[in-house]
Amino acid sequence: MLRLVNVRKVFNAGTVNEKVALDGVSLTVNDGDFATIIGSNGAGKSTLFNCIGGSFYVDEGSVFLDDRNITYVPDYKRAVQIGRLFQDPMKGTAPHMTIEENLALAYLRVAKKKSVFSRISQAERNMFRERLALLDMGLEDRMKQPVGLLSGGQRQALTLLMATLIPPKILLLDEHTAALDPATADKVIELTKRVVQENHLACLMITHNMHSALEMGNRTLMMDSGRIVLDISGEERAGLTVDGLLEKFSAGAGRELDNDRILFSKIE
Amino acid sequence: MGSLLSLPVIISALELGFIYALVALALFLSYSILNIADLSTDGCFTLGCAVGAQVVIMGHPVLALFAAMLAGVCSGYIMALLQTKLGVESILAGIIVNTGLYTVNLAVMGFSSNLSIFKSDTIYSLFKDVLGNTSYKLVVSIVIVLIACAVMAWFLGTRLGLSIRATGDNSDMVKASSINPGFTITVGLCISGSLTALSGCLIGQYQKSCDINLGTGMVTIALASLIIGETLVGKSSVFRRIVGVIVGSCLYRFAIAVALRLHIPAECLKLVSAVIVAVAIASPYLKSQVAFQRRKMAAVSGGKGGDGAC
Ligand SMILES: Nc1ncnc2c1ncn2[C@@H]1O[C@H](COP(=O)(O)OP(=O)(O)OP(=O)(O)O)[C@@H](O)[C@H]1O
Ligand SMILES: [Mg+2]
């Protein structure tokens, strides 16, 4: 269970560029919750993830994971329990290392008890191969190739596999399909659904696709100006259409949703 | 060729090539893998030589190697500390450590700028009787360097080695694997420092002396060797890259040997090395430019009658 209490984050405090990116956000994500997040440009969605993942520390408030206060735990330590994917497919993998080596690194999250001087074992290699085969992209036959040779979609699928190789407590997806072409994006979305379901992960997914926002998961959050303005689930969410969602947003935020990527994806 | 390079010249070029290959191997780790330009290399090299020379004078030529490596680890550790804990940029950290090392080195040498170990046994003289007069230095150097290279190749395949490689490639991803990049950088720089110092120690025992300015320009030379190797042998696998380091270092020494045979005065040698370094570093780019020009020419002459005329 993830719990944020009154989290506040201000950039460039005390200068003309001061920007309140998160303005007292409180949020509880229960085990097995899969919440989609939408919001205007600059609403603070990525900042929210950065505060959860520990890319920077919050200015006020606290972050709890399973009732453990992780507010001041550094990002690399949180990574044991928090998996992340970014919009940029390049961000999650080491391009000059092979697929196998990348997976071995991801596997270090649990293999901590093993000696740092041990090498990739045959058993691990077989396990990696099996898991890669599930992606259905033929990557299991390319394990000795550098990741830099893969397409963006393949890299993102691999990153998803790496982030969930050891199921984390919570998975954070920041528009992880936005840089992919529609067909590849669909594939990665399907994969996401399956991985989250199979591992019963708690998951937060930022998206600009209103349809995925409603169709995926069991809960939808809308953010505006550093606040969560709407948090719907269950009955209320079940019958909702995209237009209905937009209406609810303007009611909650007091203005229209302005997100260039959402607008573009609506035209499609 | 035969008149240009006699056997003794070839052997001594190989000897130096192998010994200096350790510095190139150190830069392979810090520069190619971790993406850190380690300018403390010059001072660290002299440090290894000075510490080694003192231990040799005490009568322990083998222990000298380990003492020098330990000194190199300390130098690398301070370099890493400045970067990871005090937020000093890597270039500056290197310059700072290098400057500080000058005094440290003088102190190790007993505040004299020159130290002779002519009367003491060295790691080389220990094996002189067993290995014969012509090749004992070469054999000893090759054995030590090959051990270092083998350990490096093995190490880079271990979990720790993989995390160090990933640190230079994508440090965000290292964090996502719950590893502190500060830690991997520290380990990497310590290893790299120990290799540089080991090289310095071997050179000291090879020349039977230590000079405070021994390390000057070492970082450029090692970088050139590294790049010559990468260009000629390729960088597709860790093994290839390590072989490239040795090949590059030996070729650099051959180039210098040829320059000496052509009676280029010793005072001009630094300029010659600078030119070799510049050519080595520029050659991958020049190669791609030549290939591009070729393609362009082919395209223009192939598309005759189009707008190729203008
Ligand atoms: N490192 C930073 N330094 C300064 N300002 C920042 C930083 N990161 C984010 N901001 C600012 O904080 C606000 C929230 O940014 P954030 O990236 O969280 O928005 P977002 O909701 O993810 O938007 P988008 O939909 O465009 O990705 C923005 O105004 C942004 O300019
Ligand atoms: Mg964002």
XYZ file of C-alpha atoms and ligand atoms in Angstrom:
610
model
C 0.000 0.000 0.000
C 1.272 3.429 -0.965
C 0.229 6.469 1.007
C 1.038 10.117 0.342
C 0.160 12.639 3.025
C -0.051 16.319 2.156
C 2.840 16.222 -0.259
C 4.078 19.591 -1.462
C 6.810 20.290 -3.974
C 7.927 23.746 -5.070
C 10.480 24.345 -7.791
C 12.754 27.397 -7.754
C 11.299 28.571 -4.468
C 11.831 32.259 -3.767
C 12.610 33.214 -7.376
C 10.418 34.678 -10.111
C 10.272 31.197 -11.586
C 8.711 29.755 -8.455
C 6.381 26.923 -9.381
C 4.220 24.960 -7.000
C 4.223 21.606 -8.770
C 2.447 19.637 -6.049
C 0.125 21.500 -3.744
C -0.764 19.296 -0.782
C -1.456 15.994 -2.505
C -2.818 13.150 -0.397
C -3.399 9.779 -1.965
C -3.748 6.159 -0.933
C -3.166 3.361 -3.407
C -4.175 -0.038 -2.060
C -2.577 -3.324 -3.039
C -4.061 -4.462 -6.324
C -5.262 -0.961 -7.233
C -4.644 0.065 -10.822
C -5.236 3.788 -11.199
C -4.951 5.784 -14.399
C -3.956 9.438 -14.140
C -4.824 12.204 -16.569
C -4.395 15.934 -16.378
C -3.326 19.116 -18.120
C 0.231 19.813 -19.212
C 2.272 20.785 -16.207
C -0.369 19.540 -13.781
C 2.310 17.810 -11.739
C 1.749 14.205 -12.805
C 5.392 13.414 -13.495
C 6.394 15.356 -10.385
C 4.060 13.138 -8.370
C 5.865 10.069 -9.703
C 9.245 11.615 -9.041
C 8.244 12.181 -5.420
C 7.041 8.597 -5.072
C 10.097 7.180 -6.806
C 12.485 9.437 -4.928
C 14.036 11.322 -7.862
C 13.804 14.244 -5.491
C 12.627 14.691 -1.946
C 9.343 16.400 -1.138
C 9.352 19.840 0.489
C 6.514 19.019 2.863
C 4.452 15.964 3.683
C 5.381 12.296 3.794
C 5.431 9.200 1.650
C 4.677 5.777 3.118
C 5.051 2.395 1.506
C 3.359 -0.345 3.517
C 3.401 1.941 6.538
C 7.131 2.420 6.277
C 8.050 6.080 6.026
C 10.177 6.394 2.879
C 10.102 10.177 2.614
C 13.879 10.426 2.951
C 14.909 7.085 1.483
C 17.104 7.633 -1.617
C 15.740 6.648 -5.015
C 18.005 3.674 -5.620
C 16.876 2.077 -2.361
C 13.211 2.661 -3.144
C 13.755 0.950 -6.499
C 13.718 -2.416 -4.744
C 9.971 -1.954 -4.286
C 9.028 0.633 -6.882
C 9.234 -0.113 -10.602
C 9.164 2.757 -13.116
C 8.733 3.277 -16.834
C 9.144 6.588 -18.623
C 7.899 8.058 -21.857
C 11.386 7.861 -23.312
C 12.136 4.222 -24.219
C 15.855 5.029 -23.961
C 15.630 5.782 -20.277
C 15.086 2.324 -18.873
C 17.833 0.278 -20.505
C 21.594 0.401 -21.017
C 22.057 0.576 -24.815
C 25.605 -0.775 -25.034
C 24.905 -3.829 -22.936
C 23.208 -6.972 -24.164
C 19.600 -7.896 -23.463
C 20.821 -10.606 -21.161
C 23.080 -8.229 -19.235
C 20.280 -5.712 -18.867
C 18.008 -8.373 -17.446
C 20.751 -9.552 -15.120
C 21.027 -6.020 -13.762
C 17.306 -5.780 -13.218
C 17.464 -9.119 -11.485
C 20.013 -7.686 -9.048
C 17.078 -6.204 -7.165
C 16.508 -9.598 -5.555
C 19.791 -11.220 -6.187
C 21.235 -8.897 -3.546
C 21.994 -11.843 -1.327
C 24.210 -13.327 -3.995
C 27.884 -12.441 -4.107
C 28.691 -9.341 -6.163
C 31.371 -11.406 -7.857
C 28.990 -14.067 -9.153
C 28.181 -14.224 -12.828
C 24.972 -14.818 -14.771
C 24.116 -18.475 -14.211
C 22.614 -20.850 -16.750
C 19.461 -21.136 -14.657
C 19.044 -17.359 -14.754
C 19.684 -17.326 -18.471
C 16.940 -19.894 -19.016
C 14.567 -17.930 -16.837
C 15.313 -14.738 -18.816
C 14.695 -16.595 -22.050
C 11.309 -17.858 -20.854
C 10.232 -14.439 -19.717
C 11.383 -12.826 -22.967
C 9.446 -15.388 -24.969
C 6.276 -14.204 -23.235
C 6.756 -10.768 -24.849
C 6.280 -12.473 -28.193
C 8.751 -10.199 -29.965
C 11.443 -12.738 -30.752
C 13.781 -11.150 -28.220
C 14.562 -14.537 -26.656
C 16.735 -15.320 -29.670
C 18.622 -12.031 -29.457
C 19.828 -12.183 -25.882
C 23.462 -11.533 -26.797
C 22.670 -8.422 -28.830
C 23.097 -4.921 -27.446
C 19.826 -3.302 -26.458
C 20.706 -0.269 -28.572
C 19.751 -2.288 -31.654
C 16.135 -2.728 -30.539
C 13.234 -0.570 -31.663
C 11.582 1.812 -29.221
C 8.659 -0.536 -28.689
C 10.909 -3.508 -28.094
C 12.968 -1.508 -25.652
C 9.872 -0.378 -23.787
C 8.565 -3.947 -23.606
C 11.953 -5.045 -22.302
C 11.924 -2.256 -19.723
C 8.480 -3.367 -18.605
C 9.799 -6.884 -18.215
C 12.827 -5.600 -16.299
C 10.702 -3.506 -13.964
C 8.474 -6.471 -13.170
C 10.990 -9.306 -13.340
C 10.776 -9.215 -9.596
C 7.237 -7.953 -8.960
C 7.559 -4.548 -7.248
C 5.123 -3.286 -4.607
C 3.998 -0.626 -7.013
C 4.572 0.113 -10.688
C 4.695 3.704 -11.990
C 4.071 4.182 -15.712
C 4.614 7.724 -17.008
C 3.060 7.872 -20.500
C 5.129 4.841 -21.335
C 3.513 4.361 -24.730
C 3.417 7.991 -25.830
C 6.582 7.765 -27.921
C 5.519 4.606 -29.732
C 3.577 4.208 -32.962
C -0.099 3.220 -32.440
C 0.313 -0.477 -33.226
C 3.330 -0.888 -30.961
C 1.635 1.191 -28.287
C -1.341 -1.170 -28.341
C 0.957 -4.117 -27.940
C 2.755 -2.567 -24.970
C -0.621 -1.658 -23.423
C -1.809 -5.249 -23.744
C 1.430 -6.391 -22.199
C 1.000 -3.908 -19.365
C -2.480 -5.180 -18.595
C -1.277 -8.740 -18.528
C 1.798 -8.089 -16.403
C -0.145 -6.027 -13.879
C -2.903 -8.623 -13.668
C -0.664 -11.662 -13.439
C 1.441 -10.176 -10.670
C -1.466 -8.443 -8.877
C 0.560 -5.249 -8.890
C -0.500 -1.914 -7.551
C -0.046 0.381 -10.501
C -0.275 4.077 -11.347
C -0.384 4.923 -15.029
C -0.202 8.427 -16.460
C -1.783 8.535 -19.889
C -3.048 11.085 -22.363
C -5.375 8.588 -23.929
C -8.830 9.142 -22.411
C -10.041 5.772 -23.607
C -7.242 3.843 -21.906
C -7.778 6.037 -18.874
C -11.320 4.778 -18.528
C -10.899 1.311 -19.876
C -7.803 0.234 -17.977
C -7.586 -0.316 -14.237
C -10.193 0.225 -11.575
C -9.696 3.864 -10.714
C -9.027 7.179 -12.463
C -7.344 10.257 -11.011
C -7.364 13.674 -12.627
C -4.786 16.287 -11.760
C -4.685 20.027 -12.265
C -2.306 22.701 -10.956
C -0.586 20.368 -8.541
C -3.752 18.929 -7.051
C -5.818 15.810 -7.505
C -9.161 17.273 -8.583
C -10.992 14.066 -9.281
C -10.714 10.528 -7.968
C -13.320 8.119 -9.291
C -13.759 4.383 -9.099
C -16.424 1.688 -8.909
C -19.989 2.443 -10.057
C -19.306 6.071 -10.762
C -16.516 5.168 -13.147
C -18.115 2.144 -14.780
C -20.652 3.979 -16.884
C -18.492 6.992 -17.692
C -17.786 8.145 -21.255
C -14.879 10.315 -22.384
C -17.160 13.336 -22.610
C -18.527 12.598 -19.186
C -14.992 12.443 -17.852
C -14.108 15.799 -19.422
C -17.195 17.319 -17.875
C -16.289 15.992 -14.481
C -12.823 17.450 -14.933
C -14.050 20.963 -15.655
C -16.403 20.707 -12.707
C -13.545 19.639 -10.430
C -10.842 21.944 -11.756
C -13.066 24.889 -12.600
C -11.719 25.010 -16.156
C -11.330 23.005 -19.349
C -8.701 20.327 -19.626
C -5.813 21.593 -21.724
C -3.339 18.955 -22.689
C -1.978 19.028 -26.212
C -1.416 15.310 -26.343
C -4.946 14.552 -25.134
C -6.369 16.901 -27.762
C -4.317 15.265 -30.483
C -5.313 11.801 -29.423
C -8.994 12.823 -29.452
C -8.792 13.876 -33.068
C -7.523 10.460 -34.123
C 61.388 -2.599 -42.117
C 64.232 -4.745 -40.917
C 66.644 -1.855 -40.951
C 64.097 0.388 -39.279
C 63.296 -1.967 -36.438
C 65.957 -4.311 -35.128
C 65.039 -7.107 -32.756
C 66.126 -5.297 -29.584
C 64.086 -2.287 -30.638
C 61.043 -4.466 -31.246
C 61.447 -6.176 -27.913
C 61.788 -2.976 -25.981
C 58.779 -1.481 -27.781
C 56.758 -4.541 -26.793
C 57.987 -4.348 -23.212
C 56.930 -0.727 -22.878
C 53.757 -1.386 -24.848
C 52.654 -4.049 -22.430
C 53.583 -2.127 -19.301
C 51.854 1.064 -20.458
C 48.857 -0.998 -21.585
C 47.872 -1.094 -17.919
C 47.297 2.665 -17.943
C 45.228 2.303 -21.098
C 43.307 -0.483 -19.356
C 42.712 1.876 -16.429
C 41.361 4.526 -18.795
C 39.280 1.880 -20.530
C 37.476 1.451 -17.234
C 37.269 5.097 -16.191
C 36.888 6.762 -19.588
C 35.298 4.251 -21.976
C 33.116 2.493 -19.449
C 32.367 5.011 -16.721
C 32.575 8.056 -18.988
C 34.852 9.913 -16.586
C 37.902 11.776 -17.864
C 40.339 10.961 -15.074
C 43.035 13.635 -15.159
C 44.636 12.315 -11.988
C 46.223 9.591 -14.121
C 49.573 11.416 -14.460
C 50.031 11.857 -10.731
C 48.718 8.407 -9.935
C 51.255 6.868 -12.302
C 54.121 8.639 -10.567
C 52.636 7.711 -7.198
C 52.751 4.036 -8.122
C 56.324 4.400 -9.269
C 57.428 6.256 -6.135
C 55.719 3.945 -3.660
C 56.971 0.917 -5.575
C 60.532 2.276 -5.675
C 60.614 2.802 -1.920
C 59.387 -0.727 -1.245
C 61.921 -2.098 -3.742
C 64.673 -0.235 -1.909
C 63.487 -1.965 1.259
C 64.094 -5.212 -0.597
C 60.586 -6.386 -1.536
C 60.110 -6.081 -5.306
C 56.965 -8.258 -5.382
C 55.370 -6.558 -2.415
C 56.131 -3.295 -4.209
C 53.536 -4.128 -6.855
C 50.801 -4.545 -4.251
C 51.911 -1.494 -2.286
C 51.744 0.589 -5.459
C 48.290 -0.762 -6.290
C 47.072 0.079 -2.804
C 48.386 3.609 -3.205
C 46.552 3.792 -6.543
C 43.337 2.651 -4.865
C 43.676 5.494 -2.349
C 44.206 8.008 -5.128
C 41.167 6.672 -6.997
C 39.124 6.722 -3.820
C 39.844 10.382 -3.160
C 38.982 11.180 -6.758
C 35.654 9.338 -6.321
C 35.001 10.974 -2.958
C 35.354 14.451 -4.477
C 32.913 13.517 -7.215
C 30.264 11.517 -5.447
C 30.218 13.053 -1.989
C 31.383 16.628 -2.547
C 29.846 17.334 -5.936
C 33.107 18.244 -7.681
C 33.000 17.744 -11.441
C 35.106 14.838 -12.646
C 37.546 16.949 -14.692
C 38.123 19.285 -11.767
C 38.384 16.410 -9.304
C 41.125 14.925 -11.468
C 43.039 18.189 -11.652
C 42.764 18.692 -7.903
C 43.939 15.168 -7.081
C 46.742 15.458 -9.626
C 47.968 18.702 -8.094
C 47.849 17.272 -4.598
C 49.629 14.126 -5.682
C 52.666 16.117 -6.807
C 53.489 16.948 -3.202
C 52.534 13.485 -2.008
C 54.832 11.950 -4.589
C 57.713 14.224 -3.585
C 57.140 13.225 0.025
C 57.125 9.529 -0.838
C 60.416 10.047 -2.654
C 61.882 11.698 0.421
C 61.581 15.191 -1.030
C 64.001 14.542 -3.837
C 62.875 14.683 -7.428
C 64.756 11.551 -8.346
C 65.108 8.120 -6.822
C 67.482 5.452 -8.028
C 66.927 1.767 -7.305
C 69.948 0.547 -9.237
C 71.396 -1.499 -6.437
C 68.167 -3.255 -5.458
C 66.552 -6.379 -6.787
C 63.554 -5.762 -9.015
C 60.713 -8.001 -10.115
C 62.611 -8.291 -13.397
C 66.023 -9.141 -12.011
C 64.396 -11.847 -9.883
C 63.498 -13.761 -13.043
C 66.585 -12.912 -15.061
C 68.309 -16.231 -14.406
C 65.241 -18.352 -15.037
C 64.088 -16.656 -18.229
C 67.325 -15.813 -19.977
C 68.925 -12.509 -20.776
C 67.085 -11.333 -23.893
C 63.444 -11.769 -23.062
C 63.089 -11.841 -19.279
C 61.714 -8.301 -19.051
C 59.242 -8.940 -21.828
C 58.014 -12.218 -20.336
C 57.554 -10.756 -16.862
C 55.682 -7.741 -18.247
C 53.458 -9.869 -20.469
C 52.576 -12.246 -17.648
C 51.637 -9.450 -15.253
C 49.638 -7.553 -17.854
C 47.804 -10.639 -19.084
C 46.840 -11.504 -15.518
C 45.505 -7.972 -15.052
C 43.570 -8.176 -18.337
C 42.116 -11.589 -17.531
C 40.979 -10.416 -14.117
C 39.432 -7.333 -15.716
C 37.580 -9.385 -18.348
C 36.273 -11.722 -15.673
C 35.354 -8.876 -13.368
C 33.304 -7.012 -15.990
C 31.084 -10.086 -16.335
C 30.277 -10.265 -12.638
C 27.274 -8.549 -11.077
C 29.446 -5.737 -9.773
C 31.192 -5.405 -13.128
C 27.861 -5.262 -14.940
C 26.648 -2.509 -12.629
C 29.814 -0.506 -13.267
C 29.327 -0.874 -17.017
C 25.706 0.183 -16.743
C 26.669 3.246 -14.699
C 28.467 4.775 -17.655
C 25.774 3.663 -20.064
C 22.628 4.766 -18.243
C 22.906 5.711 -14.617
C 19.116 6.063 -14.217
C 18.828 2.433 -15.024
C 21.451 1.548 -12.439
C 19.380 3.296 -9.808
C 16.307 1.429 -11.015
C 18.228 -1.777 -10.298
C 18.603 -0.488 -6.730
C 22.318 0.125 -7.036
C 23.880 3.376 -5.908
C 25.808 4.844 -8.862
C 28.071 6.604 -6.360
C 29.210 3.203 -5.173
C 29.907 1.815 -8.629
C 31.819 4.961 -9.605
C 33.941 4.620 -6.468
C 34.758 0.977 -7.121
C 35.545 1.732 -10.763
C 37.887 4.602 -9.982
C 39.688 2.619 -7.275
C 40.355 -0.231 -9.692
C 41.434 2.168 -12.393
C 43.781 3.935 -9.957
C 45.333 0.643 -8.913
C 46.064 -0.303 -12.530
C 47.639 3.063 -13.289
C 49.823 2.831 -10.207
C 50.783 -0.753 -11.025
C 51.956 0.418 -14.411
C 53.989 3.186 -12.786
C 55.544 0.690 -10.403
C 56.523 -1.633 -13.252
C 58.076 1.220 -15.223
C 60.052 2.250 -12.153
C 61.425 -1.252 -11.702
C 62.022 -1.531 -15.442
C 64.058 1.677 -15.592
C 65.455 1.214 -12.079
C 64.633 4.791 -11.223
C 61.797 7.079 -10.393
C 61.396 10.670 -11.467
C 58.847 13.171 -10.182
C 57.843 14.052 -13.766
C 57.583 10.464 -14.938
C 53.810 10.594 -15.318
C 53.594 13.838 -17.278
C 51.459 13.382 -20.375
C 50.524 9.839 -19.416
C 46.796 10.444 -19.738
C 47.125 11.568 -23.369
C 49.326 8.647 -24.308
C 47.008 6.137 -22.677
C 44.013 7.723 -24.316
C 45.723 7.486 -27.699
C 46.502 3.797 -27.110
C 42.922 3.184 -26.106
C 41.563 4.851 -29.211
C 44.066 3.214 -31.575
C 42.935 -0.106 -30.133
C 39.245 0.680 -30.408
C 39.671 1.790 -34.002
C 41.677 -1.215 -35.123
C 40.304 -4.064 -33.042
C 36.756 -2.796 -32.584
C 34.584 -2.525 -29.527
C 31.945 -5.167 -30.072
C 32.733 -7.160 -26.956
C 34.560 -6.633 -23.693
C 37.175 -9.184 -24.745
C 37.887 -7.402 -28.030
C 38.149 -4.091 -26.287
C 40.690 -5.398 -23.805
C 42.748 -6.939 -26.597
C 42.479 -3.575 -28.350
C 43.975 -1.839 -25.341
C 47.139 -3.972 -25.548
C 47.376 -3.715 -29.332
C 46.914 0.045 -29.209
C 49.526 0.509 -26.533
C 52.103 -1.600 -28.404
C 51.436 0.156 -31.693
C 51.933 3.512 -30.023
C 55.309 2.352 -28.716
C 56.267 1.139 -32.193
C 55.399 4.515 -33.649
C 57.649 6.186 -31.084
C 60.421 3.662 -31.763
C 60.241 4.392 -35.480
C 60.385 8.107 -34.782
C 63.528 7.555 -32.724
C 65.100 5.454 -35.472
C 64.429 8.221 -37.946
C 66.724 10.333 -35.780
C 64.053 12.689 -34.663
C 65.797 14.549 -31.840
C 64.674 13.587 -28.359
C 63.546 17.145 -27.645
C 60.920 16.810 -30.379
C 59.515 13.579 -29.041
C 56.661 15.223 -27.154
C 55.533 16.884 -30.362
C 55.699 13.560 -32.169
C 53.540 11.944 -29.480
C 51.080 14.814 -29.688
C 50.784 14.275 -33.439
C 50.322 10.524 -33.023
C 47.669 11.130 -30.389
C 45.833 13.653 -32.549
C 45.903 11.343 -35.575
C 44.725 8.394 -33.495
C 41.860 10.311 -31.977
C 40.838 11.954 -35.245
C 41.079 8.815 -37.363
C 37.654 7.292 -36.585
C 36.052 10.574 -37.592
C 38.216 10.945 -40.696
C 37.378 7.395 -41.682
C 33.663 8.088 -41.543
C 34.163 11.334 -43.467
C 36.055 9.552 -46.236
C 33.316 6.937 -46.457
C 30.715 9.676 -46.652
C 32.580 11.567 -49.392
C 32.878 8.329 -51.371
C 29.158 7.735 -51.127
C 28.467 11.312 -52.105
C 30.747 11.073 -55.145
C 29.142 7.789 -56.157
C 25.679 9.286 -55.799
C 26.598 12.392 -57.789
C 28.295 10.521 -60.647
C 25.533 7.900 -60.604
C 22.813 10.539 -60.929
C 24.292 12.138 -64.084
C 21.890 14.231 -66.129
C 19.963 15.144 -62.984
C 21.004 18.118 -60.964
C 24.432 16.593 -60.563
C 25.878 19.259 -62.857
C 25.413 22.156 -60.527
N 13.096 19.780 -12.313
C 12.239 20.827 -12.419
N 12.666 22.081 -12.212
C 11.815 23.122 -12.307
N 10.521 23.011 -12.610
C 10.029 21.779 -12.831
C 10.863 20.624 -12.759
N 10.104 19.533 -13.023
C 8.869 19.994 -13.270
N 8.799 21.336 -13.146
C 7.602 22.162 -13.302
O 6.600 21.628 -12.475
C 5.354 21.613 -13.146
C 4.792 20.221 -13.189
O 5.582 19.451 -14.102
P 5.279 17.948 -14.453
O 6.407 17.455 -15.270
O 4.989 17.204 -13.218
O 3.957 18.038 -15.338
P 3.119 16.887 -16.025
O 1.799 16.868 -15.375
O 3.892 15.623 -16.046
O 2.944 17.461 -17.486
P 2.988 16.754 -18.924
O 1.614 16.257 -19.192
O 3.350 17.854 -19.846
O 4.015 15.674 -18.858
C 5.595 22.220 -14.508
O 5.212 23.554 -14.491
C 7.080 22.114 -14.704
O 7.557 23.184 -15.462
Mg 4.896 14.425 -17.532
